[in-house]
Coordinates of C-alpha atoms and ligand atoms in Angstrom, one line a residue:
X1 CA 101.0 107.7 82.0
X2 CA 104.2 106.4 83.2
X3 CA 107.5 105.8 80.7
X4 CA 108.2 102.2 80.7
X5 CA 110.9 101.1 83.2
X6 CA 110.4 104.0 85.3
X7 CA 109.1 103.1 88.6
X8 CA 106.0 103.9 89.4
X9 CA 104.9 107.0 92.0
X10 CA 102.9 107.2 95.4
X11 CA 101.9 109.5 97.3
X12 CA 100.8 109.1 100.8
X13 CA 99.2 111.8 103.5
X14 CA 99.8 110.7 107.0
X15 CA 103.0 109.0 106.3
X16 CA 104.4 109.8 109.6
X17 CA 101.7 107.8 111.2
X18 CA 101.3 104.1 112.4
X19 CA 99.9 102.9 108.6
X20 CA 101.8 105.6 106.6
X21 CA 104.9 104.3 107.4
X22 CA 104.3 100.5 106.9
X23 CA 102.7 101.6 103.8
X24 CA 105.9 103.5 102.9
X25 CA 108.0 100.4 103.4
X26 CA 105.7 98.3 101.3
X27 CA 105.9 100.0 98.6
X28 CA 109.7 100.8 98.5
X29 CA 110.1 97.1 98.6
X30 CA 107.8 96.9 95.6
X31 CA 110.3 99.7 94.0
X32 CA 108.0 102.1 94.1
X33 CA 108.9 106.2 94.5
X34 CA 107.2 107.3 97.3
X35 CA 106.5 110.7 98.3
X36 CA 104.9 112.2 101.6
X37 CA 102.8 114.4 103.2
X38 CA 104.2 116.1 106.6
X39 CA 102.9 118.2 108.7
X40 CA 105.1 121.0 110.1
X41 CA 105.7 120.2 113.7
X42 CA 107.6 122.0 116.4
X43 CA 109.4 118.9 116.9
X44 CA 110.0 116.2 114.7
X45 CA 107.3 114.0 114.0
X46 CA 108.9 111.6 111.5
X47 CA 110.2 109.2 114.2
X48 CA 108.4 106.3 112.7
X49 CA 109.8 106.9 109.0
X50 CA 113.4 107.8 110.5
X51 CA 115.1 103.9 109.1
X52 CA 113.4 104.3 106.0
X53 CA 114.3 108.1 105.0
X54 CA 116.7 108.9 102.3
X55 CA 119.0 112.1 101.4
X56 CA 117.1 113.7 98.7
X57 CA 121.0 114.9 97.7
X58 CA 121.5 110.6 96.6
X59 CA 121.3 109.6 93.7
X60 CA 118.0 107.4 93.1
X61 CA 116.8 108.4 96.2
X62 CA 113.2 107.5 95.8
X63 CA 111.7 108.5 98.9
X64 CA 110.4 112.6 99.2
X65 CA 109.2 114.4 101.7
X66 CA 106.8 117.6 101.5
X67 CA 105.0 119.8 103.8
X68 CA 101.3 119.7 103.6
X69 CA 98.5 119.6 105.3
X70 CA 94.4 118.6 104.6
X71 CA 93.3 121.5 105.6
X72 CA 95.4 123.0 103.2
X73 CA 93.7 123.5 99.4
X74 CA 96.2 125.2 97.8
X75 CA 99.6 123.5 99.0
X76 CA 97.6 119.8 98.1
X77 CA 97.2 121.2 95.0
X78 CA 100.7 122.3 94.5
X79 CA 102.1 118.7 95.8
X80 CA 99.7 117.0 93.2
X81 CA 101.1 119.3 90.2
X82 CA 104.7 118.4 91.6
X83 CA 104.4 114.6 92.1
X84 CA 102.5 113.5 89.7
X85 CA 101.2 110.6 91.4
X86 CA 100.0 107.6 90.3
X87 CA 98.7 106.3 93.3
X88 CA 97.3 108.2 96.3
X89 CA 96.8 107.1 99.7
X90 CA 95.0 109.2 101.8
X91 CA 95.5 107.9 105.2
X92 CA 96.0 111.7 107.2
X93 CA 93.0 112.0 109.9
X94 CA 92.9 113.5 113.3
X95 CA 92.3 109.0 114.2
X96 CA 91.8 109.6 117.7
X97 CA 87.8 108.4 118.6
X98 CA 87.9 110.1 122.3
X99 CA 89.4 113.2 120.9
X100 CA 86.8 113.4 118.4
X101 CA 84.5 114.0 120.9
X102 CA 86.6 117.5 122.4
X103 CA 87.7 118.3 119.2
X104 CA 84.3 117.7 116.9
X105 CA 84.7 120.6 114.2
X106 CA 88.6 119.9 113.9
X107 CA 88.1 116.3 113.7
X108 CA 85.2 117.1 110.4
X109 CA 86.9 119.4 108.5
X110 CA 90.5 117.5 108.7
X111 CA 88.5 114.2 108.1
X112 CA 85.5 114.4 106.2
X113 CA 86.2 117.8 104.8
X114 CA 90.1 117.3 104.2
X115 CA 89.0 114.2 102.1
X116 CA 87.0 116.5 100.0
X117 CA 89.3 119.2 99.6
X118 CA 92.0 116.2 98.4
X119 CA 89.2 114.9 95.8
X120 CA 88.4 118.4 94.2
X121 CA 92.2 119.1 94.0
X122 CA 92.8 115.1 92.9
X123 CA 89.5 115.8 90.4
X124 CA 91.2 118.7 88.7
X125 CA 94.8 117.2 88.1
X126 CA 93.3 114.5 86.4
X127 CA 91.3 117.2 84.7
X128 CA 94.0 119.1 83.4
X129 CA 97.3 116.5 83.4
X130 CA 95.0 113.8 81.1
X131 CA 96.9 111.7 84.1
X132 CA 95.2 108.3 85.4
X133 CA 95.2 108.5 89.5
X134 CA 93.9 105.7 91.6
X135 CA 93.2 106.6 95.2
X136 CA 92.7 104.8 98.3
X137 CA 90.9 106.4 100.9
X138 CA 91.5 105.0 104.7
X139 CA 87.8 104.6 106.0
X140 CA 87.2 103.0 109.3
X141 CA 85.2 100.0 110.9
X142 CA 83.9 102.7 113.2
X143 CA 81.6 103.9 110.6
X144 CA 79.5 100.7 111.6
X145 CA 79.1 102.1 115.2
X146 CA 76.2 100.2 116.6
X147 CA 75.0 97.8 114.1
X148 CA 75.4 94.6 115.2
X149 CA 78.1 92.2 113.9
X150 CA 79.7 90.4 111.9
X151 CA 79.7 93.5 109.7
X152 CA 80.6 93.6 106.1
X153 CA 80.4 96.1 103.2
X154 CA 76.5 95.7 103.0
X155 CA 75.9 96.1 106.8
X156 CA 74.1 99.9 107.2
X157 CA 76.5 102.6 108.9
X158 CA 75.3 103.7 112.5
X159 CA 78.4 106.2 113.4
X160 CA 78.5 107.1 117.4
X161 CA 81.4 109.7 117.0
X162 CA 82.3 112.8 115.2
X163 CA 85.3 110.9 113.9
X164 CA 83.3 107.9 113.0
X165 CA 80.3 110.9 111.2
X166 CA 83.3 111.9 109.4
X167 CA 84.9 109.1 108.2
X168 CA 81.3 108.1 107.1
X169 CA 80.9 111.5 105.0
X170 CA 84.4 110.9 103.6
X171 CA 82.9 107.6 102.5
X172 CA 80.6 108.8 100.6
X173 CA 82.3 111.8 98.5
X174 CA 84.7 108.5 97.1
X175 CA 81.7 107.0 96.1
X176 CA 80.1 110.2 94.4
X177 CA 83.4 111.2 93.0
X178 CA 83.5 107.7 91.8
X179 CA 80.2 107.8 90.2
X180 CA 79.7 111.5 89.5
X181 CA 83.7 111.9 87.5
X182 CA 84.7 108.2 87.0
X183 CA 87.5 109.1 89.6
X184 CA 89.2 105.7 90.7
X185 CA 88.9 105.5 94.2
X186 CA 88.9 102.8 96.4
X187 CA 87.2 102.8 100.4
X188 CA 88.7 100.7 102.5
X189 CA 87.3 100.0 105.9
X190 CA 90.0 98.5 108.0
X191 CA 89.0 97.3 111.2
X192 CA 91.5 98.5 114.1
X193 CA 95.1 97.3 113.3
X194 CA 97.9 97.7 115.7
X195 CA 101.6 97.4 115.8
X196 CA 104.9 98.0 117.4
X197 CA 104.5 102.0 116.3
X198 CA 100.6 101.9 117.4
X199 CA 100.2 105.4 119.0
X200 CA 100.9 105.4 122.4
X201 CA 97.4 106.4 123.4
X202 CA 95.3 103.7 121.5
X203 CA 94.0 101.2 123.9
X204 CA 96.7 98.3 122.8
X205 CA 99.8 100.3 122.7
X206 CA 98.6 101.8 126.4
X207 CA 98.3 98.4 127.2
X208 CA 101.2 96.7 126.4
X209 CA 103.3 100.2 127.0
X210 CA 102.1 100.1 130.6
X211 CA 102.4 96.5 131.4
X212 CA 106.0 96.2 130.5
X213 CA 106.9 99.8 132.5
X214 CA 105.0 97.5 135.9
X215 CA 106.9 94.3 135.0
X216 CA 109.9 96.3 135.4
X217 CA 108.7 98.5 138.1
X218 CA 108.5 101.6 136.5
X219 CA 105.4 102.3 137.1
X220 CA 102.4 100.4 139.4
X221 CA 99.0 101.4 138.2
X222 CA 97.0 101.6 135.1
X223 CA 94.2 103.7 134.1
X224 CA 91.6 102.2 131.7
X225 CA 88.0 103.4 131.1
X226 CA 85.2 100.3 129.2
X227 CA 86.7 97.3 129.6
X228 CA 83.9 95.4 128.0
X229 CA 84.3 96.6 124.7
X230 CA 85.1 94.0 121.4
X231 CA 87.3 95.0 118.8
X232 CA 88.4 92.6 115.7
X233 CA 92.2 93.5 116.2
X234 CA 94.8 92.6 113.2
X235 CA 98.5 93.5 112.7
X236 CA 99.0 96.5 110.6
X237 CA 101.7 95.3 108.3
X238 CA 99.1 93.0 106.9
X239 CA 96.8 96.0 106.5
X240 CA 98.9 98.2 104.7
X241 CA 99.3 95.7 101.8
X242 CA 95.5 95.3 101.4
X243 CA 95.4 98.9 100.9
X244 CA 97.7 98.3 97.7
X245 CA 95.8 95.4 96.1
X246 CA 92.6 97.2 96.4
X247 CA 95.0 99.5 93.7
X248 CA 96.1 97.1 91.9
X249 CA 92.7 95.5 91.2
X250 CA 90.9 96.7 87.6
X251 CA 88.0 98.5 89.4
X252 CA 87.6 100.5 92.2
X253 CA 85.6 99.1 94.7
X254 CA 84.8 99.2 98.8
X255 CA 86.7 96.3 101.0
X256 CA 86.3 95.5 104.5
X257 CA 89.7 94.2 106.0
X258 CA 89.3 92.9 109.4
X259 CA 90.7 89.2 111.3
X260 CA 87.3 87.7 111.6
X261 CA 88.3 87.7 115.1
X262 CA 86.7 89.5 117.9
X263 CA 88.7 90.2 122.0
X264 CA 87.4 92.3 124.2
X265 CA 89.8 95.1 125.7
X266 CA 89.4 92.8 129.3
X267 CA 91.0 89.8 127.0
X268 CA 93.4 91.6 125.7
X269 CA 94.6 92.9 129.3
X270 CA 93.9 89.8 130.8
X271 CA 96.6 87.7 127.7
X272 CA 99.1 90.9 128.2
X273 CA 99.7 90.5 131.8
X274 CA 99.6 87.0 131.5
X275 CA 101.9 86.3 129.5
X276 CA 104.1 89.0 132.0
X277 CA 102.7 86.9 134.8
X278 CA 101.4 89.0 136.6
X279 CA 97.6 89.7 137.5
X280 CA 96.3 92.6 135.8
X281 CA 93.4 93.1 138.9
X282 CA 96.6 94.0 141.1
X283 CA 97.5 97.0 139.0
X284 CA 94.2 98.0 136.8
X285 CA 92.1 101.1 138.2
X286 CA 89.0 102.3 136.3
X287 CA 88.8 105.5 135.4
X288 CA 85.7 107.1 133.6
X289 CA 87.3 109.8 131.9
X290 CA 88.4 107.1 129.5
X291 CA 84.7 106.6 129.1
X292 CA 83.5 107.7 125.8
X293 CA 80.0 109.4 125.7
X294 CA 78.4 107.1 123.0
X295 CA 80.3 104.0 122.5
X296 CA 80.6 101.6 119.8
X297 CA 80.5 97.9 121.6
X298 CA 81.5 95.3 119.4
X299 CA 83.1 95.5 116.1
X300 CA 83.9 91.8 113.9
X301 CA 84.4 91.8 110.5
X302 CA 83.6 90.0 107.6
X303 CA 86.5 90.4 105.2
X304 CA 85.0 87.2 102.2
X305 CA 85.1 90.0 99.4
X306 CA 88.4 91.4 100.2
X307 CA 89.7 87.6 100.6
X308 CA 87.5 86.1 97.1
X309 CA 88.4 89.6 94.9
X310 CA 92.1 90.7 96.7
X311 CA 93.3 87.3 97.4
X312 CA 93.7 89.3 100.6
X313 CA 94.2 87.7 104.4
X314 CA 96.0 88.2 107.2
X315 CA 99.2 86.5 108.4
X316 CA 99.7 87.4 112.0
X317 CA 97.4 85.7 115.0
X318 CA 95.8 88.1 117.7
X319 CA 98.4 85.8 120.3
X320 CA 101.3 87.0 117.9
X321 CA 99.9 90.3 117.4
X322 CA 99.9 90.6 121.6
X323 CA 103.6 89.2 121.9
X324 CA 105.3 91.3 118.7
X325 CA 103.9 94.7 120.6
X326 CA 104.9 93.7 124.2
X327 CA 108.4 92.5 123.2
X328 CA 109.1 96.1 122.1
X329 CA 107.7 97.8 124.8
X330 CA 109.5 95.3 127.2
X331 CA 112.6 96.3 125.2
X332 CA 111.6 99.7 125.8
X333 CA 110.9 99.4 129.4
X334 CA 114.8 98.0 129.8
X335 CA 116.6 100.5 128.2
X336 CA 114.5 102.9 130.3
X337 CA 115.3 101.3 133.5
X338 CA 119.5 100.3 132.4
X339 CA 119.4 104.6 132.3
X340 CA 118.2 104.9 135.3
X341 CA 119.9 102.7 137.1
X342 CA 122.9 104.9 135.4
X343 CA 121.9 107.7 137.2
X344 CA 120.0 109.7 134.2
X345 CA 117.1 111.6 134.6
X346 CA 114.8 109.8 132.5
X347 CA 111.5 110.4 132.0
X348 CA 109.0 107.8 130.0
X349 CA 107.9 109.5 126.6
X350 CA 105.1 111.5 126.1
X351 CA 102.1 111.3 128.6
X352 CA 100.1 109.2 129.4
X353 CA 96.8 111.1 128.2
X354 CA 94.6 109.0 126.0
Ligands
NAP401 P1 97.8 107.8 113.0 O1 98.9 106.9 113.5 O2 97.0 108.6 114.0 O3 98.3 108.7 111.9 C1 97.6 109.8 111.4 C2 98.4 110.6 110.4 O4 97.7 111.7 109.9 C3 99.7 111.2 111.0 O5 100.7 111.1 110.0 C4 99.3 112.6 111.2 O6 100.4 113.5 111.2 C5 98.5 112.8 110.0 N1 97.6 114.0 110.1 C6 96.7 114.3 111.0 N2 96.0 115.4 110.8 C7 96.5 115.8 109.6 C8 96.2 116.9 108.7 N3 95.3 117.9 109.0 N4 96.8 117.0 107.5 C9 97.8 116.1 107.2 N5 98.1 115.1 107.9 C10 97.5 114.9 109.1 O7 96.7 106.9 112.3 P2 96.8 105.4 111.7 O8 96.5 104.4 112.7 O9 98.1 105.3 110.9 O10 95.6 105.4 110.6 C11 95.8 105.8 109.3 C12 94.4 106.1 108.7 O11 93.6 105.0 108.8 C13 93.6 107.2 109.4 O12 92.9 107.9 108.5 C14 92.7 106.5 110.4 O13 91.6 107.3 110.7 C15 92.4 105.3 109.5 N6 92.1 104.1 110.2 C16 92.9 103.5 111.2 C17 92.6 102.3 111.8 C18 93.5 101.7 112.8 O14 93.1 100.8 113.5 N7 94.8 102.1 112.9 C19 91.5 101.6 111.4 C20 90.6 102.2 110.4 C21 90.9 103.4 109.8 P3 101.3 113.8 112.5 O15 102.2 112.6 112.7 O16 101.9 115.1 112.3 O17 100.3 113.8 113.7
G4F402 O1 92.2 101.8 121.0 P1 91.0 102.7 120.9 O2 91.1 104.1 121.2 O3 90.5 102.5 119.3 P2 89.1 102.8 118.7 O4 88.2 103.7 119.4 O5 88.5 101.4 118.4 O6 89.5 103.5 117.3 C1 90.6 103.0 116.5 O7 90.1 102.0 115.6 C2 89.2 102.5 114.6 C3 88.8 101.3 113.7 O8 87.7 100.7 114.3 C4 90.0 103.6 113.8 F1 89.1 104.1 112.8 C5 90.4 104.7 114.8 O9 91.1 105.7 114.0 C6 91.3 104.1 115.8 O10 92.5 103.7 115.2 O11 89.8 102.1 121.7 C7 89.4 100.7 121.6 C8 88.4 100.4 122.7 C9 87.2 101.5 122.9 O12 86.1 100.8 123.1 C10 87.6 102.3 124.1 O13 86.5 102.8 124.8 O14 89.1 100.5 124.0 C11 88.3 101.2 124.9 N1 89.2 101.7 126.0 C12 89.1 101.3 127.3 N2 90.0 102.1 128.0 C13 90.1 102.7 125.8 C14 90.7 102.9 127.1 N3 90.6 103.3 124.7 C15 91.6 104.2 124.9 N4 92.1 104.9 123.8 N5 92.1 104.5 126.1 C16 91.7 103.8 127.3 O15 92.2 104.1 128.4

């Protein structure tokens, strides 16, 4: 239990990620002390938490980073023992559906058995400490698969990737650890939710990444695989904070967080170049290795229990959602192109492999 007047403490795996660092933000605004699980890289992966890192030398600093991993028993358990958490959010997965498929037993035992080795050690401090912990556990809207929409937290799950088997088994040890211990744990199953700091190889961020790099030409083709697939697409800052209230609320529970909104990845082409205009036929080439070899064709959620029992919706438009990521890539794009132009040798970052 927590003194009174001191703030309270979160922990979060795969805080360096897209969610883990708006979650991060969140809840230093909300004066929480957050603490974070990092991978040991061979370069630095903490590019998205860089503006919101603190000297662990300043006073008050309220912001911690250690090295962990989910595929790691023992050093979980030592960061448990060390925080003393009152919230955890587990959000750490090998995310990447295509990936999945080349990497199957990674993808299982970071994923579905990483979740369970975070319970037992989660099961045990509580155990031993007498502490109260409420978890959140990040499940996906790809553990729906091929049922058909709208789905919602009663629709069956029909999972059409390792990742998405996974995230389904990971599912279901919350709601056996719920049951079986009276753990508090909380699945959420967020449709996808994109940003600024989506990872450069998820369909959006490829999108709007490559779009901006033509529009300045910097580049003249792009290479896409199923074009006819739906997705509910929302803005992850609006995601993040569901994750907290489904914390915050008296009893654990399962939540769907989606738009209500379905575009298919044509659409979303289709409004990027657009609003660049340019016509996207002129520059997109299909290629199948993007193909996937099941593939899950239209995901729409229904989010009425999150919005009755959270108060939860979102606040950003798909439109706005479209113009917030293509205005930092465009951004992007510039600065790549004023160095260029200044005789650097610059090359676009990472590759474009996903
Ligand atoms: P992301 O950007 O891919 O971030 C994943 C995070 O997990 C990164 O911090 C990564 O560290 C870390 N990680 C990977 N393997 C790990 C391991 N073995 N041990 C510890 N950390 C590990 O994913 P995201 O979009 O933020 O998604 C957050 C969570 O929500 C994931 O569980 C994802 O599956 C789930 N989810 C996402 C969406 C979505 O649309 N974004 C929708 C539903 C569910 P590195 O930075 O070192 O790689
Ligand atoms: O952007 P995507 O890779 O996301 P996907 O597979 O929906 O998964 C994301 O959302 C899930 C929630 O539903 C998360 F659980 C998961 O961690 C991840 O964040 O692909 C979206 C769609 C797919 O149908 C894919 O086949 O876009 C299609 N697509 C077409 N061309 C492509 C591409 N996807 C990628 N990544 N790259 C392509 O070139």
């Amino acid at each position: 239990m927590r003194m009174a007047g001191k703030p309270k403490r979160a922990l979060v795996t795969g805080i360096t990620g897209q969610d883990g660092s708006y979650l991060a933000e969140f809840l230093l605004n909300k004066g929480y002390e957050v603490h974070g699980v990092i991978r040991r890289a061979s370069t630095f992966n903490t590019e998205r938490i860089q503006h919101i890192y603190r000297d662990p030398h300043d006073d008050n600093c309220g912001f911690f980073l250690h090295y962990g991993d989910l595929n790691d028993a023992t050093g979980l358990r030592r960061i448990l023992h060390r925080v003393k958490p009152d919230e955890v959010y587990n959000l750490a997965a090998q995310s990447h559906v295509k990936v999945s498929f080349e990497q199957a037993e990674y993808t299982a035992d970071t994923v579905a058995t990483g979740t369970l080795r975070l319970f037992e050690s989660l099961r045990d401090y509580i155990d031993v400490s007498g502490c109260q912990v409420k978890i959140y556990q990040a499940g996906s809207s790809e553990m729906f698969g091929a049922s058909p929409p709208p789905q919602n937290e009663d629709t069956p799950f029909y999972p059409r990737s390792p990742y998405a088997v996974s995230k389904v088994a990971a599912y279901w040890y919350g709601v056996n650890y719920r049951e079986a211990y009276g753990m508090f744990i909380a699945n959420g199953i967020l449709f996808n939710h994109e940003s600024p700091r989506r990872g450069e190889t998820f369909v959006t961020r490829k999108i709007t990444r490559a779009a901006s790099r033509i529009k300045l030409g910097l580049q003249n083709e792009l290479f896409l695989g199923n074009l006819a697939a739906f997705r509910d697409w929302g803005f992850a800052g609006d995601y993040v904070e569901a994750m907290w209230l489904m914390l915050q609320h008296e009893k654990p529970g399962d939540y769907v967080i989606a738009t209500g909104e379905a575009h298919s990845v044509q659409e979303f082409v289709e409004l990027v170049f657009n609003l660049l205009e340019l016509n996207w036929r002129d520059y997109v080439k299909i290629d199948p290795r993007y193909f996937r070899p099941s593939e899950v064709d239209y995901l729409l959620g229904d989010s009425t229990r999150a919005r009755n029992l959270l108060q939860w919706k979102p606040r950003v438009s798909f439109e706005q959602l479209v113009r917030m990521m293509l205005n930092h890539d465009l951004e992007m794009a510039r600065q790549e192109k004023t160095l260029r132009e200044a005789g650097h040798k610059v090359e676009p970052r990472g590759v474009p492999f996903g």
